[in-house]
PDB file of C-alpha atoms and ligand atoms in Angstrom:
ATOM      1  CA  UNK A 392       6.868   5.241  19.576  1.00 54.00           C
ATOM      2  CA  UNK A 393       6.492   8.900  19.432  1.00 84.00           C
ATOM      3  CA  UNK A 394       8.799  10.359  16.828  1.00 94.00           C
ATOM      4  CA  UNK A 395       8.624   9.790  13.096  1.00 97.00           C
ATOM      5  CA  UNK A 396      12.003   8.006  13.314  1.00 97.00           C
ATOM      6  CA  UNK A 397      10.673   5.579  15.946  1.00 97.00           C
ATOM      7  CA  UNK A 398       7.594   4.799  13.868  1.00 97.00           C
ATOM      8  CA  UNK A 399       9.712   4.344  10.702  1.00 98.00           C
ATOM      9  CA  UNK A 400      12.076   1.844  12.376  1.00 98.00           C
ATOM     10  CA  UNK A 401       9.156   0.003  13.915  1.00 97.00           C
ATOM     11  CA  UNK A 402       7.530  -0.267  10.494  1.00 98.00           C
ATOM     12  CA  UNK A 403      10.801  -1.273   8.942  1.00 98.00           C
ATOM     13  CA  UNK A 404      11.280  -3.972  11.538  1.00 98.00           C
ATOM     14  CA  UNK A 405       7.786  -5.367  10.828  1.00 98.00           C
ATOM     15  CA  UNK A 406       8.551  -5.339   7.085  1.00 98.00           C
ATOM     16  CA  UNK A 407      11.826  -7.143   7.627  1.00 98.00           C
ATOM     17  CA  UNK A 408      10.202  -9.753   9.809  1.00 98.00           C
ATOM     18  CA  UNK A 409       7.409 -10.307   7.298  1.00 98.00           C
ATOM     19  CA  UNK A 410      10.043 -10.890   4.526  1.00 98.00           C
ATOM     20  CA  UNK A 411      11.997 -13.399   6.501  1.00 98.00           C
ATOM     21  CA  UNK A 412       8.830 -15.299   7.312  1.00 98.00           C
ATOM     22  CA  UNK A 413       8.468 -16.132   3.652  1.00 98.00           C
ATOM     23  CA  UNK A 414      12.183 -16.368   2.775  1.00 98.00           C
ATOM     24  CA  UNK A 415      12.402 -13.057   1.023  1.00 98.00           C
ATOM     25  CA  UNK A 416      15.337 -10.599   1.181  1.00 98.00           C
ATOM     26  CA  UNK A 417      14.108  -7.491   3.163  1.00 98.00           C
ATOM     27  CA  UNK A 418      16.312  -5.356   1.036  1.00 98.00           C
ATOM     28  CA  UNK A 419      13.788  -5.905  -1.905  1.00 98.00           C
ATOM     29  CA  UNK A 420      11.187  -3.920  -0.076  1.00 98.00           C
ATOM     30  CA  UNK A 421      11.045  -0.145   0.216  1.00 98.00           C
ATOM     31  CA  UNK A 422       8.690   2.156   2.088  1.00 98.00           C
ATOM     32  CA  UNK A 423       6.826   4.960   0.332  1.00 99.00           C
ATOM     33  CA  UNK A 424       5.817   7.327   3.259  1.00 98.00           C
ATOM     34  CA  UNK A 425       2.422   8.662   2.245  1.00 98.00           C
ATOM     35  CA  UNK A 426       2.408  12.287   3.257  1.00 98.00           C
ATOM     36  CA  UNK A 427      -0.772  13.445   1.680  1.00 97.00           C
ATOM     37  CA  UNK A 428      -2.679  16.087   3.726  1.00 97.00           C
ATOM     38  CA  UNK A 429       0.431  16.548   5.972  1.00 97.00           C
ATOM     39  CA  UNK A 430       2.004  19.899   6.300  1.00 97.00           C
ATOM     40  CA  UNK A 431       5.429  20.394   4.763  1.00 97.00           C
ATOM     41  CA  UNK A 432       7.173  20.423   8.125  1.00 97.00           C
ATOM     42  CA  UNK A 433       6.097  16.861   8.651  1.00 98.00           C
ATOM     43  CA  UNK A 434       7.753  15.885   5.375  1.00 98.00           C
ATOM     44  CA  UNK A 435      10.862  17.674   6.424  1.00 98.00           C
ATOM     45  CA  UNK A 436      10.923  15.618   9.564  1.00 98.00           C
ATOM     46  CA  UNK A 437      10.486  12.404   7.608  1.00 98.00           C
ATOM     47  CA  UNK A 438      13.387  13.191   5.334  1.00 98.00           C
ATOM     48  CA  UNK A 439      15.541  14.168   8.273  1.00 97.00           C
ATOM     49  CA  UNK A 440      14.788  10.628   9.725  1.00 98.00           C
ATOM     50  CA  UNK A 441      16.253   9.157   6.489  1.00 97.00           C
ATOM     51  CA  UNK A 442      13.017   8.601   4.501  1.00 98.00           C
ATOM     52  CA  UNK A 443      13.511   9.322   0.884  1.00 98.00           C
ATOM     53  CA  UNK A 444      10.362   8.225  -0.842  1.00 98.00           C
ATOM     54  CA  UNK A 445       7.290  10.372  -0.248  1.00 98.00           C
ATOM     55  CA  UNK A 446       3.915   9.591  -1.718  1.00 98.00           C
ATOM     56  CA  UNK A 447       1.324  12.138  -2.517  1.00 98.00           C
ATOM     57  CA  UNK A 448      -2.048  11.679  -4.313  1.00 96.00           C
ATOM     58  CA  UNK A 449      -3.166  15.178  -5.249  1.00 97.00           C
ATOM     59  CA  UNK A 450      -1.520  16.977  -8.057  1.00 98.00           C
ATOM     60  CA  UNK A 451      -1.728  20.515  -6.694  1.00 98.00           C
ATOM     61  CA  UNK A 452      -0.685  19.416  -3.201  1.00 98.00           C
ATOM     62  CA  UNK A 453       2.369  17.594  -4.672  1.00 98.00           C
ATOM     63  CA  UNK A 454       3.367  20.652  -6.734  1.00 98.00           C
ATOM     64  CA  UNK A 455       2.977  22.916  -3.849  1.00 98.00           C
ATOM     65  CA  UNK A 456       4.991  20.764  -1.447  1.00 98.00           C
ATOM     66  CA  UNK A 457       7.721  20.401  -3.980  1.00 98.00           C
ATOM     67  CA  UNK A 458       7.956  24.219  -4.229  1.00 97.00           C
ATOM     68  CA  UNK A 459       8.064  24.730  -0.425  1.00 98.00           C
ATOM     69  CA  UNK A 460      10.576  21.912   0.028  1.00 98.00           C
ATOM     70  CA  UNK A 461      12.712  22.866  -2.922  1.00 97.00           C
ATOM     71  CA  UNK A 462      15.877  22.708  -0.744  1.00 97.00           C
ATOM     72  CA  UNK A 463      15.259  18.978  -0.194  1.00 96.00           C
ATOM     73  CA  UNK A 464      15.045  18.232  -3.878  1.00 92.00           C
ATOM     74  CA  UNK A 465      18.172  15.987  -4.076  1.00 92.00           C
ATOM     75  CA  UNK A 466      17.063  14.015  -1.091  1.00 96.00           C
ATOM     76  CA  UNK A 467      13.485  13.290  -1.998  1.00 97.00           C
ATOM     77  CA  UNK A 468      11.964  10.845  -4.457  1.00 98.00           C
ATOM     78  CA  UNK A 469       8.355  12.011  -5.069  1.00 98.00           C
ATOM     79  CA  UNK A 470       5.880   9.278  -5.794  1.00 98.00           C
ATOM     80  CA  UNK A 471       2.470   9.956  -7.156  1.00 98.00           C
ATOM     81  CA  UNK A 472       0.166   7.371  -5.884  1.00 98.00           C
ATOM     82  CA  UNK A 473      -3.289   8.687  -6.782  1.00 97.00           C
ATOM     83  CA  UNK A 474      -5.441   8.361  -9.756  1.00 96.00           C
ATOM     84  CA  UNK A 475      -4.189  10.689 -12.400  1.00 96.00           C
ATOM     85  CA  UNK A 476      -6.611  12.462 -14.725  1.00 96.00           C
ATOM     86  CA  UNK A 477      -5.318  12.621 -18.300  1.00 97.00           C
ATOM     87  CA  UNK A 478      -5.639  16.414 -18.367  1.00 97.00           C
ATOM     88  CA  UNK A 479      -3.377  16.729 -15.432  1.00 97.00           C
ATOM     89  CA  UNK A 480      -0.673  14.369 -16.647  1.00 97.00           C
ATOM     90  CA  UNK A 481       1.384  17.152 -18.156  1.00 97.00           C
ATOM     91  CA  UNK A 482       1.842  18.819 -14.721  1.00 98.00           C
ATOM     92  CA  UNK A 483       3.552  15.794 -13.330  1.00 98.00           C
ATOM     93  CA  UNK A 484       6.012  15.115 -16.094  1.00 98.00           C
ATOM     94  CA  UNK A 485       9.537  15.558 -14.910  1.00 97.00           C
ATOM     95  CA  UNK A 486       8.286  15.940 -11.370  1.00 97.00           C
ATOM     96  CA  UNK A 487       8.045  12.364  -9.997  1.00 98.00           C
ATOM     97  CA  UNK A 488      10.270   9.423  -9.523  1.00 98.00           C
ATOM     98  CA  UNK A 489       7.295   6.921 -10.084  1.00 98.00           C
ATOM     99  CA  UNK A 490       3.654   7.122 -10.927  1.00 98.00           C
ATOM    100  CA  UNK A 491       1.837   4.294  -9.144  1.00 98.00           C
ATOM    101  CA  UNK A 492      -1.642   4.288 -10.600  1.00 98.00           C
ATOM    102  CA  UNK A 493      -1.651   4.427 -14.437  1.00 98.00           C
ATOM    103  CA  UNK A 494      -4.580   2.573 -15.791  1.00 98.00           C
ATOM    104  CA  UNK A 495      -5.584   3.498 -19.366  1.00 98.00           C
ATOM    105  CA  UNK A 496      -4.020   3.595 -22.856  1.00 98.00           C
ATOM    106  CA  UNK A 497      -5.108   7.255 -23.106  1.00 98.00           C
ATOM    107  CA  UNK A 498      -3.184   8.288 -20.024  1.00 98.00           C
ATOM    108  CA  UNK A 499      -0.169   6.329 -21.262  1.00 98.00           C
ATOM    109  CA  UNK A 500      -0.311   8.088 -24.617  1.00 98.00           C
ATOM    110  CA  UNK A 501      -0.578  11.485 -22.879  1.00 98.00           C
ATOM    111  CA  UNK A 502       2.347  10.744 -20.620  1.00 98.00           C
ATOM    112  CA  UNK A 503       4.361   9.485 -23.556  1.00 98.00           C
ATOM    113  CA  UNK A 504       3.806  12.620 -25.709  1.00 98.00           C
ATOM    114  CA  UNK A 505       4.365  15.097 -22.795  1.00 98.00           C
ATOM    115  CA  UNK A 506       7.500  13.207 -21.547  1.00 98.00           C
ATOM    116  CA  UNK A 507       9.054  13.218 -24.995  1.00 98.00           C
ATOM    117  CA  UNK A 508       8.329  16.917 -25.446  1.00 98.00           C
ATOM    118  CA  UNK A 509       9.992  17.542 -22.154  1.00 98.00           C
ATOM    119  CA  UNK A 510      12.924  15.239 -22.832  1.00 98.00           C
ATOM    120  CA  UNK A 511      12.298  12.908 -19.994  1.00 98.00           C
ATOM    121  CA  UNK A 512      11.200   9.406 -19.467  1.00 98.00           C
ATOM    122  CA  UNK A 513       8.338   8.860 -16.961  1.00 98.00           C
ATOM    123  CA  UNK A 514       8.504   5.793 -14.803  1.00 98.00           C
ATOM    124  CA  UNK A 515       5.303   4.153 -13.859  1.00 98.00           C
ATOM    125  CA  UNK A 516       3.270   1.259 -12.491  1.00 98.00           C
ATOM    126  CA  UNK A 517       0.049   0.010 -13.927  1.00 98.00           C
ATOM    127  CA  UNK A 518      -2.769  -0.192 -11.507  1.00 98.00           C
ATOM    128  CA  UNK A 519      -4.903  -3.296 -11.571  1.00 98.00           C
ATOM    129  CA  UNK A 520      -8.367  -3.513 -10.058  1.00 98.00           C
ATOM    130  CA  UNK A 521      -7.932  -7.027  -8.933  1.00 97.00           C
ATOM    131  CA  UNK A 522     -11.067  -7.053  -6.854  1.00 95.00           C
ATOM    132  CA  UNK A 523     -13.216  -5.729  -9.711  1.00 94.00           C
ATOM    133  CA  UNK A 524     -14.678  -3.008  -7.606  1.00 92.00           C
ATOM    134  CA  UNK A 525     -17.014  -0.659  -9.604  1.00 90.00           C
ATOM    135  CA  UNK A 526     -15.876   2.400  -7.658  1.00 87.00           C
ATOM    136  CA  UNK A 527     -12.120   1.746  -7.969  1.00 89.00           C
ATOM    137  CA  UNK A 528      -9.775   2.876 -10.728  1.00 94.00           C
ATOM    138  CA  UNK A 529      -7.303   0.401 -12.253  1.00 97.00           C
ATOM    139  CA  UNK A 530      -7.529  -1.730 -15.318  1.00 98.00           C
ATOM    140  CA  UNK A 531      -9.169  -5.260 -15.302  1.00 97.00           C
ATOM    141  CA  UNK A 532      -7.035  -8.408 -15.398  1.00 97.00           C
ATOM    142  CA  UNK A 533      -8.227  -8.933 -18.914  1.00 97.00           C
ATOM    143  CA  UNK A 534      -7.010  -5.472 -20.067  1.00 98.00           C
ATOM    144  CA  UNK A 535      -3.681  -5.857 -18.346  1.00 98.00           C
ATOM    145  CA  UNK A 536      -1.628  -7.685 -21.048  1.00 98.00           C
ATOM    146  CA  UNK A 537      -2.625  -5.204 -23.793  1.00 98.00           C
ATOM    147  CA  UNK A 538      -1.853  -2.306 -21.428  1.00 98.00           C
ATOM    148  CA  UNK A 539       1.582  -3.747 -20.608  1.00 98.00           C
ATOM    149  CA  UNK A 540       2.303  -4.126 -24.288  1.00 98.00           C
ATOM    150  CA  UNK A 541       1.112  -0.535 -24.925  1.00 98.00           C
ATOM    151  CA  UNK A 542       3.344   0.880 -22.213  1.00 98.00           C
ATOM    152  CA  UNK A 543       6.349  -1.097 -23.533  1.00 98.00           C
ATOM    153  CA  UNK A 544       5.786   0.389 -27.058  1.00 98.00           C
ATOM    154  CA  UNK A 545       6.094   3.981 -25.876  1.00 98.00           C
ATOM    155  CA  UNK A 546       9.582   5.570 -25.665  1.00 98.00           C
ATOM    156  CA  UNK A 547       8.470   8.311 -23.257  1.00 98.00           C
ATOM    157  CA  UNK A 548       7.387   5.962 -20.475  1.00 98.00           C
ATOM    158  CA  UNK A 549       9.169   3.247 -18.626  1.00 98.00           C
ATOM    159  CA  UNK A 550       7.192   0.434 -17.161  1.00 99.00           C
ATOM    160  CA  UNK A 551       8.418  -0.671 -13.738  1.00 98.00           C
ATOM    161  CA  UNK A 552       5.601  -2.898 -12.322  1.00 99.00           C
ATOM    162  CA  UNK A 553       2.105  -3.206 -11.059  1.00 99.00           C
ATOM    163  CA  UNK A 554       0.091  -1.620  -8.215  1.00 98.00           C
ATOM    164  CA  UNK A 555      -3.209  -2.675  -6.573  1.00 98.00           C
ATOM    165  CA  UNK A 556      -5.415  -1.413  -3.796  1.00 97.00           C
ATOM    166  CA  UNK A 557      -7.736  -4.076  -2.428  1.00 96.00           C
ATOM    167  CA  UNK A 558     -11.075  -3.248  -0.752  1.00 93.00           C
ATOM    168  CA  UNK A 559     -10.838  -2.229   2.808  1.00 92.00           C
ATOM    169  CA  UNK A 560     -11.048  -5.127   5.366  1.00 94.00           C
ATOM    170  CA  UNK A 561     -10.824  -5.022   9.118  1.00 95.00           C
ATOM    171  CA  UNK A 562      -8.852  -8.167   8.979  1.00 97.00           C
ATOM    172  CA  UNK A 563      -5.623  -7.678   7.033  1.00 96.00           C
ATOM    173  CA  UNK A 564      -5.571 -11.358   6.094  1.00 97.00           C
ATOM    174  CA  UNK A 565      -8.738 -10.839   4.011  1.00 97.00           C
ATOM    175  CA  UNK A 566      -6.676  -8.741   1.651  1.00 98.00           C
ATOM    176  CA  UNK A 567      -4.242 -11.566   1.092  1.00 98.00           C
ATOM    177  CA  UNK A 568      -5.886 -13.164  -1.942  1.00 98.00           C
ATOM    178  CA  UNK A 569      -5.865  -9.786  -3.685  1.00 98.00           C
ATOM    179  CA  UNK A 570      -2.152  -9.180  -3.148  1.00 98.00           C
ATOM    180  CA  UNK A 571      -1.430 -12.820  -4.135  1.00 98.00           C
ATOM    181  CA  UNK A 572      -3.516 -12.294  -7.317  1.00 98.00           C
ATOM    182  CA  UNK A 573      -1.348  -9.263  -8.399  1.00 98.00           C
ATOM    183  CA  UNK A 574       1.770 -11.352  -7.926  1.00 98.00           C
ATOM    184  CA  UNK A 575       0.251 -14.287  -9.844  1.00 98.00           C
ATOM    185  CA  UNK A 576      -0.795 -11.919 -12.798  1.00 98.00           C
ATOM    186  CA  UNK A 577       2.805 -10.582 -12.874  1.00 98.00           C
ATOM    187  CA  UNK A 578       4.373 -14.012 -12.685  1.00 98.00           C
ATOM    188  CA  UNK A 579       2.147 -15.302 -15.587  1.00 98.00           C
ATOM    189  CA  UNK A 580       3.119 -12.394 -17.797  1.00 98.00           C
ATOM    190  CA  UNK A 581       6.770 -12.952 -17.060  1.00 98.00           C
ATOM    191  CA  UNK A 582       6.413 -16.703 -17.754  1.00 98.00           C
ATOM    192  CA  UNK A 583       5.028 -15.904 -21.159  1.00 98.00           C
ATOM    193  CA  UNK A 584       7.598 -13.258 -21.900  1.00 98.00           C
ATOM    194  CA  UNK A 585      10.754 -13.347 -19.789  1.00 98.00           C
ATOM    195  CA  UNK A 586      11.822  -9.870 -21.185  1.00 98.00           C
ATOM    196  CA  UNK A 587       9.031  -8.520 -18.791  1.00 98.00           C
ATOM    197  CA  UNK A 588      10.956  -9.569 -15.709  1.00 98.00           C
ATOM    198  CA  UNK A 589      12.563  -6.188 -15.281  1.00 98.00           C
ATOM    199  CA  UNK A 590       9.643  -3.957 -16.440  1.00 98.00           C
ATOM    200  CA  UNK A 591       7.364  -5.796 -13.995  1.00 98.00           C
ATOM    201  CA  UNK A 592       9.755  -6.119 -11.094  1.00 98.00           C
ATOM    202  CA  UNK A 593       7.937  -3.744  -8.753  1.00 98.00           C
ATOM    203  CA  UNK A 594       4.695  -4.629  -6.913  1.00 99.00           C
ATOM    204  CA  UNK A 595       3.223  -1.632  -5.142  1.00 99.00           C
ATOM    205  CA  UNK A 596       0.724  -2.978  -2.566  1.00 98.00           C
ATOM    206  CA  UNK A 597       0.076  -2.726   1.220  1.00 98.00           C
ATOM    207  CA  UNK A 598      -0.910   0.203   3.352  1.00 98.00           C
ATOM    208  CA  UNK A 599      -0.668   0.887   7.134  1.00 97.00           C
ATOM    209  CA  UNK A 600      -3.334  -1.801   7.979  1.00 97.00           C
ATOM    210  CA  UNK A 601      -2.111  -4.621   5.822  1.00 98.00           C
ATOM    211  CA  UNK A 602       1.514  -4.090   4.702  1.00 98.00           C
ATOM    212  CA  UNK A 603       2.924  -7.201   6.359  1.00 98.00           C
ATOM    213  CA  UNK A 604       0.519  -9.403   4.457  1.00 98.00           C
ATOM    214  CA  UNK A 605       1.398  -7.640   1.257  1.00 98.00           C
ATOM    215  CA  UNK A 606       5.170  -8.242   1.966  1.00 98.00           C
ATOM    216  CA  UNK A 607       4.421 -11.884   2.568  1.00 98.00           C
ATOM    217  CA  UNK A 608       2.715 -11.890  -0.859  1.00 98.00           C
ATOM    218  CA  UNK A 609       5.523 -10.204  -2.742  1.00 98.00           C
ATOM    219  CA  UNK A 610       5.247  -6.354  -2.360  1.00 99.00           C
ATOM    220  CA  UNK A 611       8.330  -4.457  -3.278  1.00 99.00           C
ATOM    221  CA  UNK A 612       6.857  -1.018  -2.410  1.00 99.00           C
ATOM    222  CA  UNK A 613       4.484  -0.580   0.555  1.00 99.00           C
ATOM    223  CA  UNK A 614       2.625   2.730   0.792  1.00 98.00           C
ATOM    224  CA  UNK A 615       2.396   3.615   4.431  1.00 98.00           C
ATOM    225  CA  UNK A 616       0.722   6.798   5.698  1.00 98.00           C
ATOM    226  CA  UNK A 617      -1.160   6.848   8.902  1.00 97.00           C
ATOM    227  CA  UNK A 618       1.099   4.503  10.701  1.00 97.00           C
ATOM    228  CA  UNK A 619       4.144   6.851  10.119  1.00 98.00           C
ATOM    229  CA  UNK A 620       2.533  10.247  10.226  1.00 97.00           C
ATOM    230  CA  UNK A 621      -0.462   9.583  12.626  1.00 92.00           C
ATOM    231  CA  UNK A 622      -4.097   9.317  11.751  1.00 88.00           C
ATOM    232  CA  UNK A 623      -5.371  11.779   9.117  1.00 84.00           C
ATOM    233  CA  UNK A 624      -8.346  14.084   9.826  1.00 76.00           C
TER     234      UNK A 624
HETATM  235  C1  LIG B2053      -3.650   7.195   1.508  1.00 89.08           C
HETATM  236  C2  LIG B2053      -3.164   6.056   0.724  1.00 89.08           C
HETATM  237  C3  LIG B2053      -2.349   5.128   1.275  1.00 89.08           C
HETATM  238  C4  LIG B2053      -1.831   5.088   2.715  1.00 89.08           C
HETATM  239  O1  LIG B2053      -2.844   4.677   3.585  1.00 89.08           O
HETATM  240  P1  LIG B2053      -2.637   4.627   5.080  1.00 89.08           P
HETATM  241  O2  LIG B2053      -3.751   3.712   5.541  1.00 89.08           O
HETATM  242  O3  LIG B2053      -2.644   5.923   5.627  1.00 89.08           O
HETATM  243  O4  LIG B2053      -1.371   3.908   5.289  1.00 89.08           O
HETATM  244  C5  LIG B2053      -1.692   4.162   0.318  1.00 89.08           C
HETATM  245  N1  LIG B2053      -2.031   4.116  -0.945  1.00 89.08           N
HETATM  246  C6  LIG B2053      -2.901   5.074  -1.555  1.00 89.08           C
HETATM  247  C7  LIG B2053      -3.225   4.960  -2.920  1.00 89.08           C
HETATM  248  C8  LIG B2053      -3.436   5.979  -0.705  1.00 89.08           C
HETATM  249  O5  LIG B2053      -4.303   6.866  -1.251  1.00 89.08           O
END
């Protein structure tokens, strides 16, 4: 397991096995390779190995890498997985395939205005702070229905699903209730309004240490960094 391609196929095999354990179709689950802090050459290697979705979580770093790797533009889908400050939203409009961590009406409004001005529609996920951690971003469960409705009312944004980041646990199984909770919240919203099935299709959850558990609980996008690129400094 020493090349990116080897590590990617190993991760893929583990995802597929986790999906089959719970009777899911492995094709429903995609890998976002989290390339934050990695030099552009590492991203180039990932793309050469067939990886298309790359995840970054700092605005300036994402923009810099997009410039340096401009020749890969047609082969990369850039995902912004970090918390986005409202005053930086403008810089990402038209630059990402999916924003994973939108969590406030103010940020939605800013993305809507800037997207319409630029003539684009910005696809996004709403981040839910399922574990109610004071230090984490994400809306509360109680705020979620109104935030979903708000996102749906804005022509400049397109809601695609939900995202969560549970507390860190040594035992990946300890994260399971948090992943399950995100799925339950989504299913409850769709049960009340079947028109939400498509806008809430994606569940972004699971990282290097716990992605198999997340897949077992319904993840459609797993965000994997260290396992693919090696440990960060
Ligand atoms: C860094 C990061 C990841 C990837 O974490 P790894 O443990 O390296 O797999 C996933 N999601 C978010 C939001 C991150 O910031």
